[in-house]
Amino acid sequence: MAIVNETEASSASSVSEAATSVHQSGNFKFALVALTSLFFMWGFITCLNDILIPYLKNMFELNYAQAMLVQFCFFGAYFIVSIPAGALVGKIGYQKGIVTGLGIACLGCLLFYPSASFASYWMFLGAFFVLASGITILQVAANPYVSVLGPAKTASSRLTLTQAFNSFGTTVAPFFGSWLILSTSHQMTGEAAPDLVVSAAAQASTVQVPYLILAASLFVLAVIFILLKLPFLGQKLPASSAKVLGSAWQFPHLVLGSVGIFVYVGAEVAIGSFLISFLVQPDIGGYTHAEAAHYIAYYFGGAMVGRFIGAAVMQKIKAGKVLAFNAICACLLVALAMFSTGAMAMWALLLVGLCNSIMFPTIFSLALQDLEQHTSQGSGILCLAIVGGAIVPLFQGMLADHFGIQLAFILPLICYGFIAYYGAKGCDAPRPRF
């Protein structure tokens, strides 16, 4: 998530403010180190969703569509909270916004305890929404904060570096989740009473300790950011009296880019959400849930490695071409996973993570090109498009219930097809003149 988890905030209108003075002060180096921990943390937390989905599915005897409500609630928070979060950060600044986001995310983690005690799926969904709301505020504050902490010409490289640590979090999380959640749940399955409520309550208790640990970690980070003396940035300046002509919606490459963000986040989250269920199939891997969880690290680890490779490649090759190439490769790999079995199908799907690596930041940057005074509005539109992570997995769950897991991957295949079109042609759509 990796994802999910890399968005430019809708408060990006203040990205360039005071960048020169911050750079000259030299304080940004320590601030960047502190901010990097946030990128790791929310990548870690987001990836745990992929561990919990099959866990909750088995515990509450859900179908695939019902299990995908986890991602619907989590990424739906981006759509609902992004604009209010931008307004909040514009009033209190980046540092206080980060503290607020950490506090709300901490509360979301704590809510997993009563959710497990009552063995209530709906309470779990509420906890996911609160947790994601905090992470959304973190992203709204942290992404532009990274951009202004240093020279403008190196802003992209700083974001790429911090996002690499985000991917590191998504790579480590599967081992944590497998060890503390799935393995314990597997051991308890045979011991639980036959009554469903008792069994669910017994299994649910295995998530309490991991999320209490996460809550404590987020609380410690919040205290650290309260005590840190960081450059005070992020409050919006009074609106300019200059009249702004037109709207960001009049730029075809932005509109197509927002669709690209929607389908990319949707495809990445959907594949990650179904990986464990896919790998435990007898004709694919035949693994236990705990064993299959380890392989999620390959999916997100590929994205981390691919970022470093992609950053070097795009210095010499046009970004749109690299995007189209990666998307075409993703289409071929997903098709191979759909129509083959065994190790070939398994590794084909895992390698999609490598193709995902450069997609989000590349689509985002291509969509914002030439927007000028409409950049802030365009950034907000792209931020809202992350709701694809809520919609696409839900529809894939419905397909899986009716046609099986493998054939349901036709939906991510279509998503990557659109991304290939955007990289090849859509990003070069004519710009309007005002």
Short mmCIF file of C-alpha atoms in Angstrom, two decimals:
data_model
loop_
_atom_site.label_atom_id
_atom_site.label_comp_id
_atom_site.label_asym_id
_atom_site.label_seq_id
_atom_site.Cartn_x
_atom_site.Cartn_y
_atom_site.Cartn_z
CA MET A 1 0.00 0.00 0.00
CA ALA A 2 1.57 0.71 -0.45
CA ILE A 3 0.50 2.50 -1.83
CA VAL A 4 -1.11 3.19 -1.13
CA ASN A 5 0.44 5.77 0.96
CA GLU A 6 2.29 7.97 -1.34
CA THR A 7 -0.21 10.68 -2.19
CA GLU A 8 0.48 14.34 -2.57
CA ALA A 9 -1.92 16.11 -0.26
CA SER A 10 -4.70 18.43 -1.26
CA SER A 11 -2.92 21.05 0.79
CA ALA A 12 -0.16 21.11 -1.80
CA SER A 13 -0.86 24.76 -2.52
CA SER A 14 1.67 25.59 0.17
CA VAL A 15 4.36 23.18 -1.03
CA SER A 16 6.74 25.87 -2.20
CA GLU A 17 6.35 28.21 0.74
CA ALA A 18 9.51 29.20 2.61
CA ALA A 19 11.54 26.44 0.92
CA THR A 20 14.54 28.68 0.48
CA SER A 21 14.66 29.80 4.10
CA VAL A 22 14.29 26.23 5.34
CA HIS A 23 17.08 25.07 3.05
CA GLN A 24 19.36 27.81 4.26
CA SER A 25 18.67 27.02 7.91
CA GLY A 26 19.88 23.44 7.53
CA ASN A 27 17.22 22.18 9.96
CA PHE A 28 15.53 20.07 7.30
CA LYS A 29 18.04 17.21 7.47
CA PHE A 30 16.98 16.11 10.93
CA ALA A 31 13.33 16.75 10.08
CA LEU A 32 13.57 14.45 7.05
CA VAL A 33 14.93 11.65 9.23
CA ALA A 34 11.94 12.01 11.55
CA LEU A 35 9.49 12.14 8.64
CA THR A 36 10.95 9.00 7.09
CA SER A 37 9.77 7.03 10.13
CA LEU A 38 6.20 8.09 9.34
CA PHE A 39 6.40 6.79 5.77
CA PHE A 40 7.66 3.45 7.09
CA MET A 41 4.93 3.30 9.72
CA TRP A 42 1.92 3.92 7.50
CA GLY A 43 3.25 1.55 4.85
CA PHE A 44 3.60 -1.09 7.56
CA ILE A 45 0.07 -0.54 8.87
CA THR A 46 -1.54 -0.45 5.41
CA CYS A 47 0.08 -3.74 4.40
CA LEU A 48 -1.27 -5.47 7.51
CA ASN A 49 -4.73 -5.19 5.91
CA ASP A 50 -3.69 -7.88 3.44
CA ILE A 51 -2.85 -10.16 6.37
CA LEU A 52 -6.08 -9.46 8.23
CA ILE A 53 -8.46 -9.95 5.28
CA PRO A 54 -8.14 -13.77 5.05
CA TYR A 55 -7.93 -13.91 8.84
CA LEU A 56 -11.24 -12.05 9.29
CA LYS A 57 -12.80 -13.92 6.36
CA ASN A 58 -12.24 -17.25 8.08
CA MET A 59 -13.12 -15.98 11.53
CA PHE A 60 -16.50 -14.51 10.57
CA GLU A 61 -17.23 -16.94 7.70
CA LEU A 62 -17.43 -14.14 5.13
CA ASN A 63 -17.59 -14.35 1.37
CA TYR A 64 -14.97 -12.49 -0.66
CA ALA A 65 -17.12 -9.39 -1.22
CA GLN A 66 -17.80 -9.06 2.51
CA ALA A 67 -14.10 -9.53 3.31
CA MET A 68 -13.20 -6.73 0.89
CA LEU A 69 -15.22 -4.31 3.03
CA VAL A 70 -11.96 -3.98 4.99
CA GLN A 71 -10.35 -2.18 2.06
CA PHE A 72 -13.61 -0.36 1.30
CA CYS A 73 -13.64 1.19 4.78
CA PHE A 74 -9.89 1.80 4.85
CA PHE A 75 -9.51 3.51 1.48
CA GLY A 76 -12.96 5.06 1.67
CA ALA A 77 -11.50 7.16 4.47
CA TYR A 78 -9.15 8.77 1.94
CA PHE A 79 -12.13 9.94 -0.10
CA ILE A 80 -14.07 11.26 2.91
CA VAL A 81 -11.24 12.70 5.01
CA SER A 82 -8.79 14.10 2.43
CA ILE A 83 -10.46 17.48 1.88
CA PRO A 84 -11.23 18.14 5.59
CA ALA A 85 -7.68 17.03 6.39
CA GLY A 86 -6.28 19.53 3.88
CA ALA A 87 -8.31 22.32 5.49
CA LEU A 88 -7.18 21.26 8.96
CA VAL A 89 -3.50 21.15 8.04
CA GLY A 90 -3.89 24.54 6.34
CA LYS A 91 -4.96 25.97 9.70
CA ILE A 92 -2.57 24.27 12.11
CA GLY A 93 0.51 23.59 9.95
CA TYR A 94 2.38 20.44 8.99
CA GLN A 95 3.90 19.51 12.37
CA LYS A 96 0.67 19.77 14.35
CA GLY A 97 -1.11 18.00 11.49
CA ILE A 98 1.32 15.10 11.85
CA VAL A 99 0.71 14.92 15.60
CA THR A 100 -3.06 14.97 15.01
CA GLY A 101 -2.82 12.20 12.42
CA LEU A 102 -0.67 10.06 14.72
CA GLY A 103 -3.13 10.55 17.58
CA ILE A 104 -6.13 9.49 15.49
CA ALA A 105 -4.24 6.51 14.03
CA CYS A 106 -3.29 5.50 17.59
CA LEU A 107 -6.97 5.61 18.55
CA GLY A 108 -7.82 3.44 15.53
CA CYS A 109 -5.30 0.81 16.66
CA LEU A 110 -6.72 0.86 20.20
CA LEU A 111 -10.21 0.23 18.80
CA PHE A 112 -9.04 -3.18 17.58
CA TYR A 113 -8.98 -4.32 21.22
CA PRO A 114 -12.74 -3.94 21.92
CA SER A 115 -13.49 -5.09 18.36
CA ALA A 116 -11.71 -8.35 19.15
CA SER A 117 -13.24 -8.62 22.62
CA PHE A 118 -16.75 -8.40 21.20
CA ALA A 119 -15.79 -10.41 18.08
CA SER A 120 -17.66 -7.85 15.97
CA TYR A 121 -16.82 -7.51 12.29
CA TRP A 122 -18.60 -4.16 12.12
CA MET A 123 -16.51 -2.83 14.99
CA PHE A 124 -13.40 -4.00 13.14
CA LEU A 125 -14.54 -2.06 10.06
CA GLY A 126 -15.06 1.05 12.20
CA ALA A 127 -11.56 0.66 13.63
CA PHE A 128 -10.13 0.39 10.10
CA PHE A 129 -11.91 3.62 9.13
CA VAL A 130 -10.59 5.55 12.15
CA LEU A 131 -7.07 4.20 11.60
CA ALA A 132 -7.15 5.17 7.91
CA SER A 133 -8.46 8.64 8.78
CA GLY A 134 -5.38 9.24 10.88
CA ILE A 135 -3.10 7.96 8.13
CA THR A 136 -4.85 10.23 5.62
CA ILE A 137 -4.09 13.28 7.79
CA LEU A 138 -0.50 12.07 8.09
CA GLN A 139 -0.18 11.90 4.31
CA VAL A 140 -1.78 15.29 3.83
CA ALA A 141 0.80 16.80 6.17
CA ALA A 142 3.92 14.73 5.57
CA ASN A 143 4.12 14.62 1.75
CA PRO A 144 4.22 18.40 1.18
CA TYR A 145 6.39 18.78 4.29
CA VAL A 146 9.03 16.59 2.63
CA SER A 147 8.72 18.70 -0.53
CA VAL A 148 9.51 22.00 1.20
CA LEU A 149 12.31 20.71 3.43
CA GLY A 150 15.09 21.41 0.96
CA PRO A 151 15.71 22.81 -2.54
CA ALA A 152 12.76 22.62 -4.93
CA LYS A 153 14.89 20.97 -7.64
CA THR A 154 15.46 17.90 -5.43
CA ALA A 155 11.90 17.60 -4.09
CA SER A 156 11.09 14.59 -6.28
CA SER A 157 14.19 12.71 -5.17
CA ARG A 158 13.36 13.36 -1.51
CA LEU A 159 9.82 12.03 -1.98
CA THR A 160 11.14 8.99 -3.84
CA LEU A 161 13.58 8.26 -1.01
CA THR A 162 10.96 8.57 1.73
CA GLN A 163 8.51 6.49 -0.30
CA ALA A 164 11.17 3.79 -0.57
CA PHE A 165 10.98 3.50 3.21
CA ASN A 166 7.21 3.33 2.83
CA SER A 167 7.75 0.27 0.64
CA PHE A 168 10.21 -1.08 3.20
CA GLY A 169 7.36 -0.97 5.71
CA THR A 170 5.09 -2.92 3.37
CA THR A 171 7.88 -5.47 2.87
CA VAL A 172 8.47 -6.07 6.59
CA ALA A 173 4.80 -6.10 7.66
CA PRO A 174 3.90 -9.55 6.23
CA PHE A 175 6.49 -11.24 8.46
CA PHE A 176 5.15 -9.40 11.51
CA GLY A 177 1.55 -10.25 10.65
CA SER A 178 2.33 -13.87 9.85
CA TRP A 179 4.25 -14.34 13.09
CA LEU A 180 1.90 -12.59 15.53
CA ILE A 181 -1.49 -13.05 13.89
CA LEU A 182 -1.84 -15.85 11.35
CA SER A 183 0.42 -18.43 13.01
CA THR A 184 -1.29 -17.94 16.39
CA SER A 185 -4.72 -18.06 14.78
CA HIS A 186 -3.81 -21.30 13.00
CA GLN A 187 -2.74 -22.89 16.29
CA MET A 188 -5.98 -21.85 18.00
CA THR A 189 -8.32 -23.03 15.24
CA GLY A 190 -8.43 -26.61 16.49
CA GLU A 191 -8.77 -25.53 20.11
CA ALA A 192 -11.74 -23.20 19.70
CA ALA A 193 -15.17 -24.31 20.84
CA PRO A 194 -17.57 -25.38 18.12
CA ASP A 195 -19.85 -22.45 18.81
CA LEU A 196 -19.11 -19.73 16.22
CA VAL A 197 -19.24 -16.79 18.67
CA VAL A 198 -16.80 -18.43 21.08
CA SER A 199 -14.53 -19.48 18.24
CA ALA A 200 -14.55 -16.01 16.72
CA ALA A 201 -13.80 -14.39 20.08
CA ALA A 202 -10.91 -16.78 20.69
CA GLN A 203 -9.40 -16.13 17.27
CA ALA A 204 -10.03 -12.37 17.44
CA SER A 205 -7.91 -12.08 20.58
CA THR A 206 -4.79 -12.73 18.51
CA VAL A 207 -4.97 -9.24 16.94
CA GLN A 208 -5.13 -7.44 20.27
CA VAL A 209 -1.44 -7.56 21.21
CA PRO A 210 -0.10 -6.62 17.71
CA TYR A 211 -2.37 -3.57 17.49
CA LEU A 212 -1.60 -2.52 21.05
CA ILE A 213 2.07 -2.57 20.05
CA LEU A 214 1.25 -0.44 17.01
CA ALA A 215 -0.80 1.96 19.15
CA ALA A 216 2.11 2.36 21.56
CA SER A 217 4.52 2.99 18.66
CA LEU A 218 2.24 5.66 17.18
CA PHE A 219 1.84 7.29 20.60
CA VAL A 220 5.62 7.46 21.05
CA LEU A 221 5.98 8.99 17.57
CA ALA A 222 3.32 11.58 18.42
CA VAL A 223 5.19 12.57 21.59
CA ILE A 224 8.46 12.81 19.64
CA PHE A 225 6.88 15.11 17.05
CA ILE A 226 5.41 17.28 19.80
CA LEU A 227 8.88 17.73 21.32
CA LEU A 228 10.80 18.16 18.06
CA LYS A 229 11.73 21.69 17.04
CA LEU A 230 10.91 21.60 13.33
CA PRO A 231 10.41 24.43 10.84
CA PHE A 232 6.87 25.79 11.22
CA LEU A 233 5.30 25.38 7.81
CA GLY A 234 2.00 24.45 6.23
CA GLN A 235 -0.38 27.23 7.20
CA LYS A 236 -2.01 28.63 4.09
CA LEU A 237 -1.40 32.23 3.21
CA PRO A 238 -4.34 34.54 2.53
CA ALA A 239 -5.84 33.91 -0.88
CA SER A 240 -4.40 35.94 -3.71
CA SER A 241 -6.60 38.63 -5.19
CA ALA A 242 -5.52 37.62 -8.69
CA LYS A 243 -8.34 36.03 -10.68
CA VAL A 244 -7.75 32.39 -11.60
CA LEU A 245 -9.10 31.48 -15.02
CA GLY A 246 -10.54 28.07 -15.84
CA SER A 247 -10.44 24.90 -13.79
CA ALA A 248 -8.20 21.87 -13.39
CA TRP A 249 -11.09 19.76 -14.69
CA GLN A 250 -10.54 21.33 -18.12
CA PHE A 251 -7.17 19.57 -18.48
CA PRO A 252 -7.80 16.19 -20.19
CA HIS A 253 -4.44 14.76 -19.06
CA LEU A 254 -5.38 15.49 -15.42
CA VAL A 255 -8.83 13.91 -15.72
CA LEU A 256 -7.32 10.82 -17.37
CA GLY A 257 -4.58 10.84 -14.73
CA SER A 258 -7.16 10.81 -11.94
CA VAL A 259 -8.73 7.75 -13.56
CA GLY A 260 -5.21 6.31 -13.74
CA ILE A 261 -4.69 6.85 -9.99
CA PHE A 262 -8.11 5.32 -9.31
CA VAL A 263 -7.43 2.13 -11.27
CA TYR A 264 -3.79 1.86 -10.15
CA VAL A 265 -4.54 2.04 -6.43
CA GLY A 266 -7.51 -0.26 -6.99
CA ALA A 267 -5.45 -2.86 -8.86
CA GLU A 268 -2.53 -2.79 -6.42
CA VAL A 269 -4.76 -3.11 -3.36
CA ALA A 270 -6.97 -5.77 -4.96
CA ILE A 271 -4.00 -7.98 -5.86
CA GLY A 272 -2.44 -7.57 -2.42
CA SER A 273 -5.78 -8.33 -0.76
CA PHE A 274 -6.22 -11.58 -2.69
CA LEU A 275 -2.62 -12.81 -2.59
CA ILE A 276 -2.97 -15.04 0.46
CA SER A 277 -6.27 -16.50 -0.73
CA PHE A 278 -4.67 -17.08 -4.14
CA LEU A 279 -1.54 -18.78 -2.79
CA VAL A 280 -3.39 -21.16 -0.49
CA GLN A 281 -5.29 -22.62 -3.46
CA PRO A 282 -4.26 -26.31 -3.91
CA ASP A 283 -3.46 -25.85 -7.61
CA ILE A 284 -1.37 -22.69 -7.00
CA GLY A 285 0.77 -23.02 -3.89
CA GLY A 286 -1.15 -25.09 -1.39
CA TYR A 287 0.38 -23.09 1.48
CA THR A 288 -1.10 -22.39 4.88
CA HIS A 289 -2.24 -18.82 5.49
CA ALA A 290 0.83 -18.12 7.62
CA GLU A 291 3.18 -19.46 4.95
CA ALA A 292 1.42 -17.56 2.17
CA ALA A 293 1.69 -14.32 4.14
CA HIS A 294 5.48 -14.39 3.80
CA TYR A 295 5.15 -14.12 0.02
CA ILE A 296 3.39 -10.76 0.27
CA ALA A 297 6.86 -9.40 1.10
CA TYR A 298 7.99 -10.33 -2.42
CA TYR A 299 5.07 -8.39 -3.91
CA PHE A 300 5.79 -5.18 -2.01
CA GLY A 301 9.55 -5.74 -1.93
CA GLY A 302 9.50 -5.78 -5.71
CA ALA A 303 7.86 -2.36 -5.63
CA MET A 304 10.63 -1.07 -3.35
CA VAL A 305 13.42 -2.36 -5.60
CA GLY A 306 11.63 -1.15 -8.71
CA ARG A 307 11.52 2.41 -7.39
CA PHE A 308 15.27 2.65 -7.28
CA ILE A 309 15.59 1.10 -10.74
CA GLY A 310 12.82 3.28 -12.16
CA ALA A 311 14.30 6.48 -10.74
CA ALA A 312 17.52 5.78 -12.66
CA VAL A 313 15.79 4.66 -15.87
CA MET A 314 13.51 7.70 -16.06
CA GLN A 315 16.50 10.01 -16.10
CA LYS A 316 17.16 8.76 -19.63
CA ILE A 317 13.78 7.53 -20.89
CA LYS A 318 10.53 9.49 -21.04
CA ALA A 319 8.37 8.80 -17.98
CA GLY A 320 5.25 8.06 -20.05
CA LYS A 321 7.05 5.33 -22.00
CA VAL A 322 8.36 3.71 -18.83
CA LEU A 323 4.84 3.81 -17.38
CA ALA A 324 3.34 2.19 -20.49
CA PHE A 325 6.04 -0.49 -20.54
CA ASN A 326 5.48 -1.39 -16.89
CA ALA A 327 1.72 -1.49 -17.35
CA ILE A 328 1.96 -3.79 -20.39
CA CYS A 329 4.26 -6.11 -18.42
CA ALA A 330 1.73 -6.08 -15.56
CA CYS A 331 -1.05 -7.04 -18.00
CA LEU A 332 0.96 -9.99 -19.28
CA LEU A 333 1.84 -11.17 -15.78
CA VAL A 334 -1.75 -10.94 -14.52
CA ALA A 335 -2.97 -12.86 -17.60
CA LEU A 336 -0.33 -15.53 -16.93
CA ALA A 337 -1.49 -15.80 -13.32
CA MET A 338 -5.08 -16.17 -14.49
CA PHE A 339 -4.53 -18.95 -17.01
CA SER A 340 -1.70 -21.02 -15.49
CA THR A 341 -1.19 -22.96 -12.28
CA GLY A 342 1.48 -23.81 -9.73
CA ALA A 343 4.70 -21.85 -9.34
CA MET A 344 4.26 -20.09 -12.69
CA ALA A 345 0.95 -18.54 -11.66
CA MET A 346 2.26 -17.69 -8.20
CA TRP A 347 5.42 -15.89 -9.31
CA ALA A 348 3.66 -14.16 -12.18
CA LEU A 349 1.32 -12.46 -9.73
CA LEU A 350 4.10 -11.65 -7.26
CA LEU A 351 6.18 -10.02 -10.01
CA VAL A 352 3.38 -7.54 -10.66
CA GLY A 353 4.73 -5.72 -7.60
CA LEU A 354 7.91 -4.90 -9.51
CA CYS A 355 5.81 -3.38 -12.31
CA ASN A 356 3.79 -1.35 -9.79
CA SER A 357 6.88 0.39 -8.44
CA ILE A 358 6.94 3.60 -10.50
CA MET A 359 3.26 3.80 -11.40
CA PHE A 360 1.80 5.97 -8.64
CA PRO A 361 4.42 8.75 -8.55
CA THR A 362 4.72 8.72 -12.36
CA ILE A 363 0.97 9.01 -12.99
CA PHE A 364 0.77 11.69 -10.30
CA SER A 365 3.58 13.80 -11.74
CA LEU A 366 2.40 13.43 -15.35
CA ALA A 367 -1.13 14.44 -14.38
CA LEU A 368 0.08 17.63 -12.64
CA GLN A 369 2.29 18.82 -15.51
CA ASP A 370 1.43 22.26 -16.92
CA LEU A 371 -1.42 22.92 -14.46
CA GLU A 372 0.31 26.03 -13.11
CA GLN A 373 -2.20 27.92 -10.91
CA HIS A 374 -4.51 24.88 -10.96
CA THR A 375 -1.90 22.56 -9.43
CA SER A 376 -3.45 22.65 -5.95
CA GLN A 377 -6.90 21.77 -7.27
CA GLY A 378 -5.41 19.04 -9.46
CA SER A 379 -3.56 17.57 -6.48
CA GLY A 380 -6.80 17.42 -4.53
CA ILE A 381 -8.56 15.64 -7.39
CA LEU A 382 -5.81 13.04 -7.60
CA CYS A 383 -5.91 12.57 -3.84
CA LEU A 384 -9.63 11.79 -3.96
CA ALA A 385 -9.01 9.24 -6.72
CA ILE A 386 -7.27 7.00 -4.18
CA VAL A 387 -10.80 5.81 -3.37
CA GLY A 388 -10.11 3.25 -6.12
CA GLY A 389 -8.53 1.21 -3.34
CA ALA A 390 -11.99 0.94 -1.80
CA ILE A 391 -14.02 0.25 -4.96
CA VAL A 392 -11.95 -2.10 -7.14
CA PRO A 393 -11.23 -4.75 -4.45
CA LEU A 394 -14.92 -4.84 -3.55
CA PHE A 395 -15.92 -5.54 -7.16
CA GLN A 396 -13.14 -8.10 -7.49
CA GLY A 397 -14.53 -9.80 -4.39
CA MET A 398 -17.93 -10.01 -6.08
CA LEU A 399 -16.32 -11.53 -9.18
CA ALA A 400 -14.40 -14.03 -7.02
CA ASP A 401 -17.62 -15.15 -5.33
CA HIS A 402 -19.24 -15.87 -8.71
CA PHE A 403 -16.35 -16.94 -10.97
CA GLY A 404 -13.48 -17.93 -8.67
CA ILE A 405 -10.33 -16.14 -7.53
CA GLN A 406 -8.27 -16.60 -10.70
CA LEU A 407 -10.83 -15.29 -13.17
CA ALA A 408 -11.56 -12.35 -10.86
CA PHE A 409 -8.12 -10.95 -11.72
CA ILE A 410 -9.61 -9.79 -15.02
CA LEU A 411 -10.45 -6.56 -13.19
CA PRO A 412 -6.82 -5.62 -12.35
CA LEU A 413 -5.92 -6.65 -15.91
CA ILE A 414 -8.34 -4.05 -17.28
CA CYS A 415 -6.96 -1.48 -14.83
CA TYR A 416 -3.40 -1.98 -16.04
CA GLY A 417 -4.63 -1.78 -19.63
CA PHE A 418 -5.89 1.75 -18.98
CA ILE A 419 -2.60 2.72 -17.32
CA ALA A 420 -0.73 1.53 -20.41
CA TYR A 421 -2.96 3.78 -22.54
CA TYR A 422 -2.36 6.74 -20.24
CA GLY A 423 1.41 6.34 -20.38
CA ALA A 424 1.44 5.94 -24.17
CA LYS A 425 -1.11 8.63 -25.16
CA GLY A 426 -3.31 9.96 -22.39
CA CYS A 427 -0.60 11.92 -20.59
CA ASP A 428 0.10 13.91 -23.78
CA ALA A 429 -3.50 15.05 -24.28
CA PRO A 430 -3.78 18.67 -25.53
CA ARG A 431 -3.66 21.38 -22.84
CA PRO A 432 -6.45 24.00 -22.85
CA ARG A 433 -5.77 27.70 -23.34
CA PHE A 434 -7.41 30.28 -21.11
#
